[in-house]
Amino acid sequence: ALERMFYIPFNIRTDKNSSNVTQVWTIRAISVTLNSPTDLQFQIDETYSLNIETETVEINSKNEWGAVWALETLIGLSYYNFTHQVYQLNCSLPLSIYDHPRVPWRGVLIDTARHYLKMSSLKNIVEGLSATKMNSLHLHLFDDQSFPLCLDRFPELCQEGAYMNIFGQAANYSKSSMVDFVNFAKSRGVRVIPELDFPGHTAIIAKVYPQFYVTCARGMPLPNPTTDDFYNFLGSLVEDLAEIFTDRYYHMGGDEVKTTCWSENKTVSDWLQVNNITATEALEQFHLRVQKILLSRNKYSIYWDEFWYLNASIRLNTTIAEIRKNTTFYYDEKIPLVSTGYNSTWYLDHGISNPKFVQQAWELYYRHDPFPKNVSLLPYALGGEADLWGEGVDDTNVIPRLFPVSSAIAEVLWSPASMVKSVYLAENRLNSHRCFLSRRGIFSAPIFPGPPCYSLSD
C-alpha cells in the first residue's frame, strides 16, 4: 500500500510566489511510523499526523491506511512548476497536520450490471476515490440484466449471464482479474463491497438456474422459499465470492420486492397457507435466513430502505442500513446507517438513468448534510455514498460523470461539519482538485469555464 506512493520526486520550495527559484529544498527522507498494522476493514482508525520539515517528512498513524491518506495529502499539497522544473508546496514550512475522517464509510456505488465497465475504468475510479480519501467502492455486481463475474462453482452464471458485444466478446470479469482488482483497490485504501440484490433483482440468476426460483404471473421471478435448495445455492455463492471479496460487509439489496409473485404462485401460496404466514412474513423469514447464511461465513449484511420497512426485529446486530430517503426515523430508532442523502440527493445518475431528474450542480451535493444534529445520535451515522447507477453510464462517460462531483461529497464525509459550510470557499478547492485528478489520468468534468489544466500536446 505504501510502496506505490513513493514515485514522486518531491523537490519543493516554499516561496511559491517568487518569479525566481532562489533556494530549493529536497525531501531526503520520508519516515512512516505505524503503531498497529491491520487489515483494511470497516471502522478501522484512519487518523494520521503529517509533519514536513525542509528535508524530512514524518508520518505517524495507527495503521497503514491512515498513512495512505497522509501520503495522499502530501501529494495533494505539491504541484509541479513547469517554468523552473521543480515540485513545490502550496504552503509554508514547517507544516504540521493532524487529520481524521468525520465518518468511517465514505464511498460511491458503481453498477456493472446495467452496463459492463472495463477493468481499466474500474481501476481509474479507484484511483480517483483514493485521491479523494474515499474508502469504499460499493459494487452493484449483478442485476436482472447481467451477471458479469465468472465463478468457480457456478461458471454458467457468466457464460450465460454476461453481455456479449457485437464482436462476439463476452463482457465478463475472470476470477483472477477481480481478485487483482480487489487487491489494487486495497493498496489504495479502498474497500470493495459487492452487492447481491436478493431477492428482487436476480432475474438473471433465475434464467441460468430456474430450479431455484418460482415464476410469476406478474413481475420478476423470486427465489423459491419452500425448500432449502435456494439457500444452499446462496451459501455456496457467498463462499465463492468470499475468495474474491475480502471485505466483511456484503450488500444484500432487499429493495423492490413484489411479494405478489409468491402469493399468486400455487406452490408458494399453498406453502404459505400450511405455515399460516403471509407473503410479507415469508419475505421477513427470507431476509433473516440470508443474514444468518452470511454471518455463518463471517460476513455482515447491509440492506436498502425496503428491508427496514418490514420489521426491525429481523435485523441481526451486525446488519446496517443504506437509506435513500429521510433518515430521521432510523436515527431515532438507533439503527446504524449509511446515507445517500435525503430523497437520494447523492444519486449522480439523475438526468441519465432517470430523465425525470437532472444531475444537480456540485453545489447541491456539497450543501447537503444528511447527518443528525443531535450529537448523541452521531454514532449511528456511519457515513455516506454517492450512487451512480448504470442505466445511462458506461466506459465512455463514467469518469466525468463521477468526478469531480463525488469529490464534493467526499469533503462533506471527511471534514468536520464546521468546515464544509461555504460553497464559495469550496469552489476553488474543487476546481483545483479536478485539475489534480486530471493530471493523474482521471479526466474529470469541469465545474466552470476556465483554462485547460492538462497538456495540450498530442
mmCIF file of N, CA, C and O in Angstrom, residues 209-276:
data_model
loop_
_atom_site.group_PDB
_atom_site.id
_atom_site.type_symbol
_atom_site.label_atom_id
_atom_site.label_comp_id
_atom_site.label_asym_id
_atom_site.label_seq_id
_atom_site.Cartn_x
_atom_site.Cartn_y
_atom_site.Cartn_z
ATOM 1 N N TYR A 209 -30.405 -20.589 -13.523
ATOM 2 C CA TYR A 209 -30.732 -21.668 -12.594
ATOM 3 C C TYR A 209 -32.213 -21.602 -12.207
ATOM 4 O O TYR A 209 -32.567 -21.261 -11.072
ATOM 5 N N PRO A 210 -33.107 -21.919 -13.136
ATOM 6 C CA PRO A 210 -34.549 -21.798 -12.860
ATOM 7 C C PRO A 210 -35.031 -22.728 -11.752
ATOM 8 O O PRO A 210 -36.090 -22.486 -11.157
ATOM 9 N N GLN A 211 -34.254 -23.774 -11.440
ATOM 10 C CA GLN A 211 -34.689 -24.734 -10.420
ATOM 11 C C GLN A 211 -34.745 -24.119 -9.019
ATOM 12 O O GLN A 211 -35.378 -24.688 -8.114
ATOM 13 N N PHE A 212 -34.090 -22.965 -8.830
ATOM 14 C CA PHE A 212 -34.089 -22.321 -7.518
ATOM 15 C C PHE A 212 -35.171 -21.244 -7.391
ATOM 16 O O PHE A 212 -35.267 -20.599 -6.342
ATOM 17 N N TYR A 213 -35.969 -21.044 -8.422
ATOM 18 C CA TYR A 213 -36.904 -19.927 -8.476
ATOM 19 C C TYR A 213 -38.327 -20.388 -8.787
ATOM 20 O O TYR A 213 -38.545 -21.519 -9.229
ATOM 21 N N VAL A 214 -39.267 -19.474 -8.542
ATOM 22 C CA VAL A 214 -40.649 -19.680 -8.964
ATOM 23 C C VAL A 214 -41.008 -18.593 -9.964
ATOM 24 O O VAL A 214 -40.549 -17.453 -9.852
ATOM 25 N N THR A 215 -41.779 -18.960 -10.954
ATOM 26 C CA THR A 215 -42.201 -17.990 -11.964
ATOM 27 C C THR A 215 -43.403 -17.212 -11.458
ATOM 28 O O THR A 215 -44.150 -17.668 -10.580
ATOM 29 N N CYS A 216 -43.563 -16.036 -12.027
ATOM 30 C CA CYS A 216 -44.611 -15.137 -11.564
ATOM 31 C C CYS A 216 -45.487 -14.724 -12.730
ATOM 32 O O CYS A 216 -44.986 -14.477 -13.839
ATOM 33 N N ALA A 217 -46.770 -14.608 -12.466
ATOM 34 C CA ALA A 217 -47.684 -14.111 -13.495
ATOM 35 C C ALA A 217 -47.396 -12.650 -13.789
ATOM 36 O O ALA A 217 -47.543 -12.188 -14.924
ATOM 37 N N ARG A 218 -46.962 -11.935 -12.760
ATOM 38 C CA ARG A 218 -46.622 -10.518 -12.915
ATOM 39 C C ARG A 218 -45.272 -10.259 -12.258
ATOM 40 O O ARG A 218 -45.021 -10.698 -11.150
ATOM 41 N N GLY A 219 -44.414 -9.542 -12.928
ATOM 42 C CA GLY A 219 -43.141 -9.156 -12.338
ATOM 43 C C GLY A 219 -42.055 -10.196 -12.508
ATOM 44 O O GLY A 219 -42.220 -11.233 -13.163
ATOM 45 N N MET A 220 -40.928 -9.921 -11.874
ATOM 46 C CA MET A 220 -39.750 -10.767 -11.982
ATOM 47 C C MET A 220 -39.876 -12.006 -11.102
ATOM 48 O O MET A 220 -40.564 -11.985 -10.083
ATOM 49 N N PRO A 221 -39.186 -13.096 -11.469
ATOM 50 C CA PRO A 221 -39.211 -14.298 -10.626
ATOM 51 C C PRO A 221 -38.527 -14.044 -9.285
ATOM 52 O O PRO A 221 -37.671 -13.179 -9.156
ATOM 53 N N LEU A 222 -38.941 -14.842 -8.297
ATOM 54 C CA LEU A 222 -38.348 -14.760 -6.971
ATOM 55 C C LEU A 222 -37.833 -16.139 -6.558
ATOM 56 O O LEU A 222 -38.326 -17.160 -7.046
ATOM 57 N N PRO A 223 -36.853 -16.187 -5.640
ATOM 58 C CA PRO A 223 -36.391 -17.482 -5.146
ATOM 59 C C PRO A 223 -37.534 -18.286 -4.539
ATOM 60 O O PRO A 223 -38.475 -17.722 -3.952
ATOM 61 N N ASN A 224 -37.450 -19.586 -4.660
ATOM 62 C CA ASN A 224 -38.452 -20.478 -4.083
ATOM 63 C C ASN A 224 -38.171 -20.628 -2.585
ATOM 64 O O ASN A 224 -37.164 -21.224 -2.201
ATOM 65 N N PRO A 225 -39.064 -20.108 -1.734
ATOM 66 C CA PRO A 225 -38.805 -20.149 -0.291
ATOM 67 C C PRO A 225 -39.247 -21.445 0.375
ATOM 68 O O PRO A 225 -39.068 -21.601 1.588
ATOM 69 N N THR A 226 -39.818 -22.360 -0.406
ATOM 70 C CA THR A 226 -40.433 -23.545 0.192
ATOM 71 C C THR A 226 -39.458 -24.689 0.430
ATOM 72 O O THR A 226 -39.799 -25.660 1.096
ATOM 73 N N THR A 227 -38.253 -24.614 -0.124
ATOM 74 C CA THR A 227 -37.249 -25.665 0.061
ATOM 75 C C THR A 227 -35.919 -25.036 0.458
ATOM 76 O O THR A 227 -35.753 -23.811 0.427
ATOM 77 N N ASP A 228 -34.953 -25.880 0.771
ATOM 78 C CA ASP A 228 -33.617 -25.403 1.135
ATOM 79 C C ASP A 228 -32.715 -25.189 -0.080
ATOM 80 O O ASP A 228 -31.587 -24.711 0.082
ATOM 81 N N ASP A 229 -33.192 -25.531 -1.254
ATOM 82 C CA ASP A 229 -32.308 -25.535 -2.430
ATOM 83 C C ASP A 229 -31.702 -24.166 -2.701
ATOM 84 O O ASP A 229 -30.491 -24.049 -2.946
ATOM 85 N N PHE A 230 -32.540 -23.130 -2.688
ATOM 86 C CA PHE A 230 -32.004 -21.792 -2.963
ATOM 87 C C PHE A 230 -31.008 -21.380 -1.884
ATOM 88 O O PHE A 230 -29.952 -20.807 -2.196
ATOM 89 N N TYR A 231 -31.318 -21.640 -0.639
ATOM 90 C CA TYR A 231 -30.443 -21.223 0.453
ATOM 91 C C TYR A 231 -29.096 -21.947 0.390
ATOM 92 O O TYR A 231 -28.056 -21.358 0.696
ATOM 93 N N ASN A 232 -29.116 -23.210 -0.005
ATOM 94 C CA ASN A 232 -27.853 -23.937 -0.186
ATOM 95 C C ASN A 232 -27.041 -23.324 -1.328
ATOM 96 O O ASN A 232 -25.814 -23.188 -1.240
ATOM 97 N N PHE A 233 -27.751 -22.956 -2.396
ATOM 98 C CA PHE A 233 -27.092 -22.276 -3.516
ATOM 99 C C PHE A 233 -26.474 -20.964 -3.057
ATOM 100 O O PHE A 233 -25.311 -20.655 -3.360
ATOM 101 N N LEU A 234 -27.220 -20.177 -2.293
ATOM 102 C CA LEU A 234 -26.724 -18.884 -1.829
ATOM 103 C C LEU A 234 -25.502 -19.057 -0.937
ATOM 104 O O LEU A 234 -24.524 -18.308 -1.050
ATOM 105 N N GLY A 235 -25.534 -20.045 -0.059
ATOM 106 C CA GLY A 235 -24.385 -20.279 0.797
ATOM 107 C C GLY A 235 -23.131 -20.582 -0.004
ATOM 108 O O GLY A 235 -22.048 -20.063 0.278
ATOM 109 N N SER A 236 -23.267 -21.409 -1.046
ATOM 110 C CA SER A 236 -22.121 -21.722 -1.900
ATOM 111 C C SER A 236 -21.678 -20.505 -2.697
ATOM 112 O O SER A 236 -20.472 -20.290 -2.910
ATOM 113 N N LEU A 237 -22.643 -19.689 -3.137
ATOM 114 C CA LEU A 237 -22.309 -18.474 -3.876
ATOM 115 C C LEU A 237 -21.493 -17.520 -3.006
ATOM 116 O O LEU A 237 -20.482 -16.957 -3.457
ATOM 117 N N VAL A 238 -21.900 -17.347 -1.754
ATOM 118 C CA VAL A 238 -21.171 -16.466 -0.837
ATOM 119 C C VAL A 238 -19.764 -17.001 -0.593
ATOM 120 O O VAL A 238 -18.787 -16.237 -0.543
ATOM 121 N N GLU A 239 -19.623 -18.308 -0.455
ATOM 122 C CA GLU A 239 -18.302 -18.897 -0.254
ATOM 123 C C GLU A 239 -17.404 -18.660 -1.462
ATOM 124 O O GLU A 239 -16.206 -18.384 -1.318
ATOM 125 N N ASP A 240 -17.982 -18.757 -2.660
ATOM 126 C CA ASP A 240 -17.221 -18.475 -3.880
ATOM 127 C C ASP A 240 -16.786 -17.013 -3.911
ATOM 128 O O ASP A 240 -15.640 -16.687 -4.218
ATOM 129 N N LEU A 241 -17.713 -16.124 -3.587
ATOM 130 C CA LEU A 241 -17.404 -14.696 -3.606
ATOM 131 C C LEU A 241 -16.398 -14.312 -2.528
ATOM 132 O O LEU A 241 -15.597 -13.393 -2.711
ATOM 133 N N ALA A 242 -16.428 -15.028 -1.398
ATOM 134 C CA ALA A 242 -15.511 -14.713 -0.301
ATOM 135 C C ALA A 242 -14.059 -14.961 -0.687
ATOM 136 O O ALA A 242 -13.157 -14.393 -0.058
ATOM 137 N N GLU A 243 -13.826 -15.773 -1.711
ATOM 138 C CA GLU A 243 -12.461 -15.983 -2.193
ATOM 139 C C GLU A 243 -11.969 -14.784 -3.007
ATOM 140 O O GLU A 243 -10.790 -14.689 -3.330
ATOM 141 N N ILE A 244 -12.883 -13.887 -3.334
ATOM 142 C CA ILE A 244 -12.559 -12.698 -4.132
ATOM 143 C C ILE A 244 -12.682 -11.424 -3.294
ATOM 144 O O ILE A 244 -11.756 -10.620 -3.218
ATOM 145 N N PHE A 245 -13.836 -11.260 -2.673
ATOM 146 C CA PHE A 245 -14.141 -10.031 -1.938
ATOM 147 C C PHE A 245 -13.887 -10.259 -0.450
ATOM 148 O O PHE A 245 -14.628 -10.991 0.214
ATOM 149 N N THR A 246 -12.849 -9.617 0.045
ATOM 150 C CA THR A 246 -12.389 -9.873 1.409
ATOM 151 C C THR A 246 -13.039 -8.984 2.450
ATOM 152 O O THR A 246 -12.803 -9.173 3.647
ATOM 153 N N ASP A 247 -13.842 -8.021 2.015
ATOM 154 C CA ASP A 247 -14.471 -7.134 2.988
ATOM 155 C C ASP A 247 -15.475 -7.905 3.831
ATOM 156 O O ASP A 247 -16.109 -8.856 3.360
ATOM 157 N N ARG A 248 -15.622 -7.478 5.072
ATOM 158 C CA ARG A 248 -16.535 -8.164 5.977
ATOM 159 C C ARG A 248 -17.992 -7.904 5.614
ATOM 160 O O ARG A 248 -18.869 -8.724 5.907
ATOM 161 N N TYR A 249 -18.279 -6.768 4.961
ATOM 162 C CA TYR A 249 -19.662 -6.422 4.627
ATOM 163 C C TYR A 249 -19.999 -6.788 3.187
ATOM 164 O O TYR A 249 -19.232 -6.502 2.261
ATOM 165 N N TYR A 250 -21.163 -7.411 3.018
ATOM 166 C CA TYR A 250 -21.755 -7.651 1.703
ATOM 167 C C TYR A 250 -23.119 -6.962 1.691
ATOM 168 O O TYR A 250 -23.908 -7.109 2.621
ATOM 169 N N HIS A 251 -23.376 -6.219 0.625
ATOM 170 C CA HIS A 251 -24.675 -5.568 0.475
ATOM 171 C C HIS A 251 -25.639 -6.598 -0.103
ATOM 172 O O HIS A 251 -25.388 -7.178 -1.157
ATOM 173 N N MET A 252 -26.758 -6.823 0.591
ATOM 174 C CA MET A 252 -27.692 -7.865 0.170
ATOM 175 C C MET A 252 -28.976 -7.301 -0.423
ATOM 176 O O MET A 252 -29.964 -8.028 -0.589
ATOM 177 N N GLY A 253 -28.973 -6.018 -0.794
ATOM 178 C CA GLY A 253 -30.082 -5.442 -1.550
ATOM 179 C C GLY A 253 -31.360 -5.346 -0.744
ATOM 180 O O GLY A 253 -31.474 -4.573 0.190
ATOM 181 N N GLY A 254 -32.352 -6.161 -1.133
ATOM 182 C CA GLY A 254 -33.628 -6.181 -0.424
ATOM 183 C C GLY A 254 -34.656 -5.201 -0.928
ATOM 184 O O GLY A 254 -35.749 -5.091 -0.351
ATOM 185 N N ASP A 255 -34.369 -4.500 -2.015
ATOM 186 C CA ASP A 255 -35.295 -3.473 -2.489
ATOM 187 C C ASP A 255 -36.208 -4.009 -3.592
ATOM 188 O O ASP A 255 -35.908 -4.990 -4.262
ATOM 189 N N GLU A 256 -37.351 -3.324 -3.758
ATOM 190 C CA GLU A 256 -38.274 -3.524 -4.879
ATOM 191 C C GLU A 256 -38.685 -4.990 -5.043
ATOM 192 O O GLU A 256 -38.668 -5.536 -6.139
ATOM 193 N N VAL A 257 -39.071 -5.607 -3.930
ATOM 194 C CA VAL A 257 -39.530 -6.999 -3.961
ATOM 195 C C VAL A 257 -41.051 -7.013 -4.048
ATOM 196 O O VAL A 257 -41.731 -6.470 -3.176
ATOM 197 N N LYS A 258 -41.590 -7.635 -5.079
ATOM 198 C CA LYS A 258 -43.035 -7.740 -5.254
ATOM 199 C C LYS A 258 -43.469 -9.123 -4.776
ATOM 200 O O LYS A 258 -43.383 -10.113 -5.515
ATOM 201 N N THR A 259 -43.951 -9.195 -3.550
ATOM 202 C CA THR A 259 -44.297 -10.479 -2.950
ATOM 203 C C THR A 259 -45.557 -11.095 -3.548
ATOM 204 O O THR A 259 -45.892 -12.240 -3.240
ATOM 205 N N THR A 260 -46.264 -10.340 -4.405
ATOM 206 C CA THR A 260 -47.416 -10.941 -5.099
ATOM 207 C C THR A 260 -46.975 -12.129 -5.945
ATOM 208 O O THR A 260 -47.773 -13.026 -6.219
ATOM 209 N N CYS A 261 -45.704 -12.150 -6.325
ATOM 210 C CA CYS A 261 -45.163 -13.296 -7.064
ATOM 211 C C CYS A 261 -45.359 -14.573 -6.258
ATOM 212 O O CYS A 261 -45.724 -15.621 -6.794
ATOM 213 N N TRP A 262 -45.109 -14.487 -4.958
ATOM 214 C CA TRP A 262 -45.262 -15.658 -4.100
ATOM 215 C C TRP A 262 -46.733 -15.968 -3.843
ATOM 216 O O TRP A 262 -47.155 -17.119 -3.927
ATOM 217 N N SER A 263 -47.514 -14.945 -3.532
ATOM 218 C CA SER A 263 -48.909 -15.197 -3.167
ATOM 219 C C SER A 263 -49.729 -15.688 -4.348
ATOM 220 O O SER A 263 -50.759 -16.349 -4.164
ATOM 221 N N GLU A 264 -49.282 -15.394 -5.583
ATOM 222 C CA GLU A 264 -50.025 -15.828 -6.770
ATOM 223 C C GLU A 264 -49.475 -17.114 -7.376
ATOM 224 O O GLU A 264 -50.051 -17.639 -8.332
ATOM 225 N N ASN A 265 -48.368 -17.602 -6.842
ATOM 226 C CA ASN A 265 -47.812 -18.866 -7.313
ATOM 227 C C ASN A 265 -48.404 -19.992 -6.470
ATOM 228 O O ASN A 265 -48.328 -19.965 -5.244
ATOM 229 N N LYS A 266 -48.976 -21.012 -7.119
ATOM 230 C CA LYS A 266 -49.714 -22.043 -6.374
ATOM 231 C C LYS A 266 -48.831 -22.784 -5.382
ATOM 232 O O LYS A 266 -49.214 -23.020 -4.227
ATOM 233 N N THR A 267 -47.608 -23.153 -5.807
ATOM 234 C CA THR A 267 -46.723 -23.893 -4.904
ATOM 235 C C THR A 267 -46.424 -23.090 -3.645
ATOM 236 O O THR A 267 -46.504 -23.600 -2.518
ATOM 237 N N VAL A 268 -46.116 -21.834 -3.840
ATOM 238 C CA VAL A 268 -45.758 -20.996 -2.688
ATOM 239 C C VAL A 268 -46.995 -20.631 -1.878
ATOM 240 O O VAL A 268 -46.959 -20.635 -0.632
ATOM 241 N N SER A 269 -48.093 -20.314 -2.537
ATOM 242 C CA SER A 269 -49.302 -19.932 -1.798
ATOM 243 C C SER A 269 -49.793 -21.083 -0.932
ATOM 244 O O SER A 269 -50.257 -20.871 0.203
ATOM 245 N N ASP A 270 -49.694 -22.312 -1.438
ATOM 246 C CA ASP A 270 -50.058 -23.472 -0.609
ATOM 247 C C ASP A 270 -49.135 -23.585 0.593
ATOM 248 O O ASP A 270 -49.584 -23.875 1.714
ATOM 249 N N TRP A 271 -47.840 -23.344 0.379
ATOM 250 C CA TRP A 271 -46.857 -23.393 1.463
ATOM 251 C C TRP A 271 -47.129 -22.307 2.496
ATOM 252 O O TRP A 271 -47.018 -22.540 3.709
ATOM 253 N N LEU A 272 -47.503 -21.117 2.031
ATOM 254 C CA LEU A 272 -47.848 -20.029 2.942
ATOM 255 C C LEU A 272 -49.046 -20.411 3.805
ATOM 256 O O LEU A 272 -49.059 -20.158 5.022
ATOM 257 N N GLN A 273 -50.024 -21.027 3.187
ATOM 258 C CA GLN A 273 -51.240 -21.418 3.919
ATOM 259 C C GLN A 273 -50.925 -22.489 4.964
ATOM 260 O O GLN A 273 -51.389 -22.408 6.104
ATOM 261 N N VAL A 274 -50.137 -23.468 4.587
ATOM 262 C CA VAL A 274 -49.775 -24.541 5.521
ATOM 263 C C VAL A 274 -49.039 -23.976 6.726
ATOM 264 O O VAL A 274 -49.238 -24.410 7.871
ATOM 265 N N ASN A 275 -48.164 -22.998 6.483
ATOM 266 C CA ASN A 275 -47.358 -22.410 7.551
ATOM 267 C C ASN A 275 -48.031 -21.225 8.232
ATOM 268 O O ASN A 275 -47.452 -20.608 9.139
ATOM 269 N N ASN A 276 -49.244 -20.889 7.748
ATOM 270 C CA ASN A 276 -50.047 -19.826 8.356
ATOM 271 C C ASN A 276 -49.286 -18.495 8.415
ATOM 272 O O ASN A 276 -49.249 -17.813 9.444
#
